[in-house]
Amino acid sequence: MATLLHIDSSLFPGEASASRAVTDAFRKAWLEQHPSGTVIHRDLAVNPVPHITAAAHTAGFADPATHTPEQAAEFGARTKLIEELEQADAVLIGAPMYNYTIPSTLKAWLDNVILMGRTAGETPSAKGTPVTVVASRGGSYAPGTPREPYEYVQNYLTAVLADGLGLDLDFIVPELTMAPHNPAMSELVPLFEASRDRALQEAATKAKALAERLAA
């Protein structure tokens, strides 16, 4: 029975969030294909994980027998997040672009699960786990566009998730999500709609294929 770790980080609930709409489509297709599977859902906007502290950080490099009570408590919470990642058969992350990069809540989760010598380093403990990132954005930062140099979501997450943690990374990118709400972008609405529809279809197709692969 496969486990999907589903992480959302959008500030906005439900269909008001472009990334949540796509992660929801992925999750539904996953469960339709694999109804006996398990989904662990972490909504970082509703229940944010704590930003990593000095105690939680230093505890990762110390013998547990030497941990202070503060280190033990904070590293215990950090370990739970790490174990969720390690035990997942697949990971789904909603990563909307805020001010050119990921939400701070998602960065806090990453800071907790990245542990040199365990999840990162020469033999990452979750190496090879497939991870699908829904990287939504209000405009377009695609290659060749004027804002390409400001794309710090896919570039950063590739460095962290693929290069650092050794995960098998795939992106779904709904873009131009501000077009229906910004009069200055009204002529881009058809492109937004095409991008949205393509992202929803990609989510369903990729979730189904992944569930089939893990069930085989």
Tab-separated table of C-alpha atoms in Angstrom:
chain	number	residue	atom	x	y	z
A	1	MET	CA	0.000	0.000	0.000
A	2	ALA	CA	1.698	3.185	-1.243
A	3	THR	CA	1.837	6.423	0.727
A	4	LEU	CA	1.574	9.888	-0.813
A	5	LEU	CA	2.945	12.800	1.224
A	6	HIS	CA	0.923	15.826	0.086
A	7	ILE	CA	2.143	19.283	1.107
A	8	ASP	CA	0.270	22.519	0.371
A	9	SER	CA	1.695	25.950	1.134
A	10	SER	CA	-0.655	28.422	-0.572
A	11	LEU	CA	-2.137	31.129	1.637
A	12	PHE	CA	-5.443	30.823	-0.185
A	13	PRO	CA	-8.011	28.068	0.427
A	14	GLY	CA	-9.634	25.727	-2.060
A	15	GLU	CA	-10.166	26.855	-5.630
A	16	ALA	CA	-8.973	30.368	-4.765
A	17	SER	CA	-5.492	28.870	-4.981
A	18	ALA	CA	-4.098	27.821	-8.351
A	19	SER	CA	-1.609	25.422	-6.786
A	20	ARG	CA	-4.224	23.806	-4.527
A	21	ALA	CA	-6.560	23.239	-7.467
A	22	VAL	CA	-3.831	21.276	-9.233
A	23	THR	CA	-2.579	19.343	-6.180
A	24	ASP	CA	-6.205	18.444	-5.452
A	25	ALA	CA	-6.614	17.087	-8.990
A	26	PHE	CA	-3.420	15.062	-8.546
A	27	ARG	CA	-4.520	13.675	-5.204
A	28	LYS	CA	-7.987	12.718	-6.487
A	29	ALA	CA	-6.536	10.919	-9.503
A	30	TRP	CA	-4.050	9.147	-7.221
A	31	LEU	CA	-6.821	7.894	-4.928
A	32	GLU	CA	-9.047	6.862	-7.838
A	33	GLN	CA	-6.225	4.760	-9.215
A	34	HIS	CA	-5.007	3.567	-5.818
A	35	PRO	CA	-7.980	3.672	-3.399
A	36	SER	CA	-6.166	1.550	-0.814
A	37	GLY	CA	-3.269	4.011	-0.698
A	38	THR	CA	-2.527	6.380	2.157
A	39	VAL	CA	-2.358	10.167	1.886
A	40	ILE	CA	-0.603	12.254	4.527
A	41	HIS	CA	-1.648	15.873	3.991
A	42	ARG	CA	0.277	18.744	5.528
A	43	ASP	CA	-1.306	22.154	5.000
A	44	LEU	CA	1.489	24.528	5.917
A	45	ALA	CA	-0.762	27.579	5.731
A	46	VAL	CA	-3.228	26.162	8.266
A	47	ASN	CA	-0.693	24.328	10.428
A	48	PRO	CA	2.776	25.742	9.763
A	49	VAL	CA	5.789	23.856	11.022
A	50	PRO	CA	8.109	25.895	13.249
A	51	HIS	CA	11.066	27.649	11.733
A	52	ILE	CA	14.174	25.704	12.627
A	53	THR	CA	15.887	26.877	15.792
A	54	ALA	CA	19.447	26.618	17.037
A	55	ALA	CA	18.383	23.786	19.360
A	56	ALA	CA	16.750	21.793	16.559
A	57	HIS	CA	19.704	22.415	14.245
A	58	THR	CA	22.506	21.535	16.651
A	59	ALA	CA	20.647	18.445	17.868
A	60	GLY	CA	20.968	16.998	14.374
A	61	PHE	CA	24.731	16.819	14.783
A	62	ALA	CA	24.907	15.637	18.400
A	63	ASP	CA	24.577	12.286	20.105
A	64	PRO	CA	20.937	11.961	21.253
A	65	ALA	CA	22.225	10.923	24.679
A	66	THR	CA	23.671	14.433	25.070
A	67	HIS	CA	20.545	16.337	24.006
A	68	THR	CA	19.175	18.920	26.395
A	69	PRO	CA	15.415	18.727	27.066
A	70	GLU	CA	14.925	21.584	24.603
A	71	GLN	CA	16.968	19.828	21.926
A	72	ALA	CA	15.148	16.537	22.508
A	73	ALA	CA	11.716	18.141	22.141
A	74	GLU	CA	12.536	20.188	19.067
A	75	PHE	CA	14.511	17.457	17.336
A	76	GLY	CA	11.666	15.029	18.017
A	77	ALA	CA	9.300	17.284	16.063
A	78	ARG	CA	11.871	17.618	13.302
A	79	THR	CA	12.381	13.852	13.174
A	80	LYS	CA	8.654	13.309	12.637
A	81	LEU	CA	8.781	15.466	9.502
A	82	ILE	CA	11.895	13.661	8.279
A	83	GLU	CA	10.295	10.245	8.823
A	84	GLU	CA	7.192	11.295	6.878
A	85	LEU	CA	9.445	12.113	3.931
A	86	GLU	CA	11.488	8.926	4.255
A	87	GLN	CA	8.436	6.685	4.510
A	88	ALA	CA	6.553	8.253	1.595
A	89	ASP	CA	6.438	6.389	-1.703
A	90	ALA	CA	5.695	9.655	-3.520
A	91	VAL	CA	5.615	13.337	-2.606
A	92	LEU	CA	3.342	16.102	-3.913
A	93	ILE	CA	4.167	19.739	-3.155
A	94	GLY	CA	2.167	22.867	-3.907
A	95	ALA	CA	4.712	25.668	-4.289
A	96	PRO	CA	3.172	28.964	-5.437
A	97	MET	CA	5.544	31.796	-6.267
A	98	TYR	CA	5.476	34.611	-3.709
A	99	ASN	CA	7.806	37.533	-4.388
A	100	TYR	CA	9.822	35.446	-6.850
A	101	THR	CA	10.335	32.436	-4.581
A	102	ILE	CA	8.573	29.836	-2.406
A	103	PRO	CA	6.385	30.637	0.635
A	104	SER	CA	8.283	30.941	3.909
A	105	THR	CA	6.190	28.096	5.341
A	106	LEU	CA	7.536	25.726	2.690
A	107	LYS	CA	11.073	26.946	3.338
A	108	ALA	CA	10.568	26.185	7.039
A	109	TRP	CA	9.493	22.627	6.184
A	110	LEU	CA	12.543	22.177	3.972
A	111	ASP	CA	14.878	23.523	6.663
A	112	ASN	CA	13.500	20.914	9.055
A	113	VAL	CA	13.728	17.910	6.721
A	114	ILE	CA	17.156	18.695	5.262
A	115	LEU	CA	19.588	16.949	7.594
A	116	MET	CA	23.156	16.399	6.452
A	117	GLY	CA	24.201	12.805	6.947
A	118	ARG	CA	20.619	11.574	6.762
A	119	THR	CA	18.320	13.107	4.145
A	120	ALA	CA	21.212	15.005	2.523
A	121	GLY	CA	24.806	14.059	1.875
A	122	GLU	CA	26.422	11.122	0.103
A	123	THR	CA	23.536	8.679	0.648
A	124	PRO	CA	20.254	10.614	1.042
A	125	SER	CA	17.713	8.496	2.910
A	126	ALA	CA	14.827	9.322	0.536
A	127	LYS	CA	16.892	9.147	-2.645
A	128	GLY	CA	14.881	8.236	-5.729
A	129	THR	CA	11.470	9.023	-4.244
A	130	PRO	CA	9.313	10.677	-6.942
A	131	VAL	CA	8.278	14.228	-6.077
A	132	THR	CA	5.855	16.319	-8.123
A	133	VAL	CA	5.948	20.065	-7.520
A	134	VAL	CA	3.080	22.299	-8.624
A	135	ALA	CA	4.903	25.589	-9.170
A	136	SER	CA	2.146	28.113	-9.870
A	137	ARG	CA	2.880	31.755	-10.601
A	138	GLY	CA	0.943	34.933	-11.387
A	139	GLY	CA	2.950	35.770	-14.500
A	140	SER	CA	5.295	33.862	-16.758
A	141	TYR	CA	8.929	33.164	-15.973
A	142	ALA	CA	9.463	30.667	-18.778
A	143	PRO	CA	12.693	30.607	-20.807
A	144	GLY	CA	12.784	33.532	-23.199
A	145	THR	CA	10.355	35.710	-21.245
A	146	PRO	CA	11.427	39.070	-19.761
A	147	ARG	CA	11.097	37.701	-16.224
A	148	GLU	CA	13.102	34.518	-16.763
A	149	PRO	CA	16.006	35.845	-14.623
A	150	TYR	CA	13.640	36.139	-11.635
A	151	GLU	CA	12.633	32.471	-11.574
A	152	TYR	CA	13.735	31.321	-8.108
A	153	VAL	CA	11.180	28.565	-7.514
A	154	GLN	CA	12.082	25.827	-9.979
A	155	ASN	CA	15.774	26.696	-9.827
A	156	TYR	CA	15.853	26.607	-6.029
A	157	LEU	CA	13.734	23.480	-5.646
A	158	THR	CA	15.791	21.650	-8.262
A	159	ALA	CA	18.922	22.407	-6.250
A	160	VAL	CA	17.343	21.340	-2.955
A	161	LEU	CA	15.052	18.448	-3.863
A	162	ALA	CA	16.905	16.876	-6.779
A	163	ASP	CA	20.538	17.778	-6.188
A	164	GLY	CA	20.436	17.928	-2.394
A	165	LEU	CA	17.956	15.222	-1.374
A	166	GLY	CA	18.296	13.028	-4.445
A	167	LEU	CA	14.559	12.981	-5.150
A	168	ASP	CA	13.157	12.173	-8.601
A	169	LEU	CA	11.774	15.639	-9.384
A	170	ASP	CA	8.999	16.626	-11.787
A	171	PHE	CA	7.268	20.006	-12.191
A	172	ILE	CA	3.773	21.077	-13.201
A	173	VAL	CA	3.698	24.833	-13.897
A	174	PRO	CA	0.362	26.696	-14.056
A	175	GLU	CA	1.230	30.258	-15.015
A	176	LEU	CA	-0.391	33.649	-15.628
A	177	THR	CA	-2.763	32.980	-12.730
A	178	MET	CA	-3.231	36.723	-12.101
A	179	ALA	CA	-4.613	37.319	-15.586
A	180	PRO	CA	-8.313	36.950	-14.585
A	181	HIS	CA	-7.826	39.381	-11.707
A	182	ASN	CA	-5.565	42.057	-13.217
A	183	PRO	CA	-7.125	44.250	-15.926
A	184	ALA	CA	-3.678	44.965	-17.334
A	185	MET	CA	-3.344	41.236	-18.084
A	186	SER	CA	-6.808	40.742	-19.591
A	187	GLU	CA	-5.442	39.847	-23.034
A	188	LEU	CA	-3.538	36.972	-21.405
A	189	VAL	CA	-6.648	35.267	-20.008
A	190	PRO	CA	-6.825	32.705	-22.872
A	191	LEU	CA	-3.189	31.778	-22.236
A	192	PHE	CA	-3.920	31.450	-18.517
A	193	GLU	CA	-6.902	29.202	-19.210
A	194	ALA	CA	-4.811	26.995	-21.489
A	195	SER	CA	-2.063	26.781	-18.878
A	196	ARG	CA	-4.578	25.939	-16.125
A	197	ASP	CA	-6.277	23.239	-18.196
A	198	ARG	CA	-2.935	21.752	-19.199
A	199	ALA	CA	-1.773	21.688	-15.560
A	200	LEU	CA	-4.956	19.956	-14.392
A	201	GLN	CA	-4.626	17.363	-17.142
A	202	GLU	CA	-0.943	16.828	-16.362
A	203	ALA	CA	-1.784	16.348	-12.690
A	204	ALA	CA	-4.381	13.676	-13.417
A	205	THR	CA	-2.215	11.887	-15.970
A	206	LYS	CA	0.955	11.922	-13.892
A	207	ALA	CA	-0.839	10.858	-10.699
A	208	LYS	CA	-2.450	7.924	-12.448
A	209	ALA	CA	0.826	6.809	-14.024
A	210	LEU	CA	2.683	7.128	-10.735
A	211	ALA	CA	0.051	5.184	-8.804
A	212	GLU	CA	0.127	2.429	-11.418
A	213	ARG	CA	3.916	2.292	-11.260
A	214	LEU	CA	4.019	2.023	-7.486
A	215	ALA	CA	1.262	-0.580	-7.413
A	216	ALA	CA	3.038	-2.804	-9.926
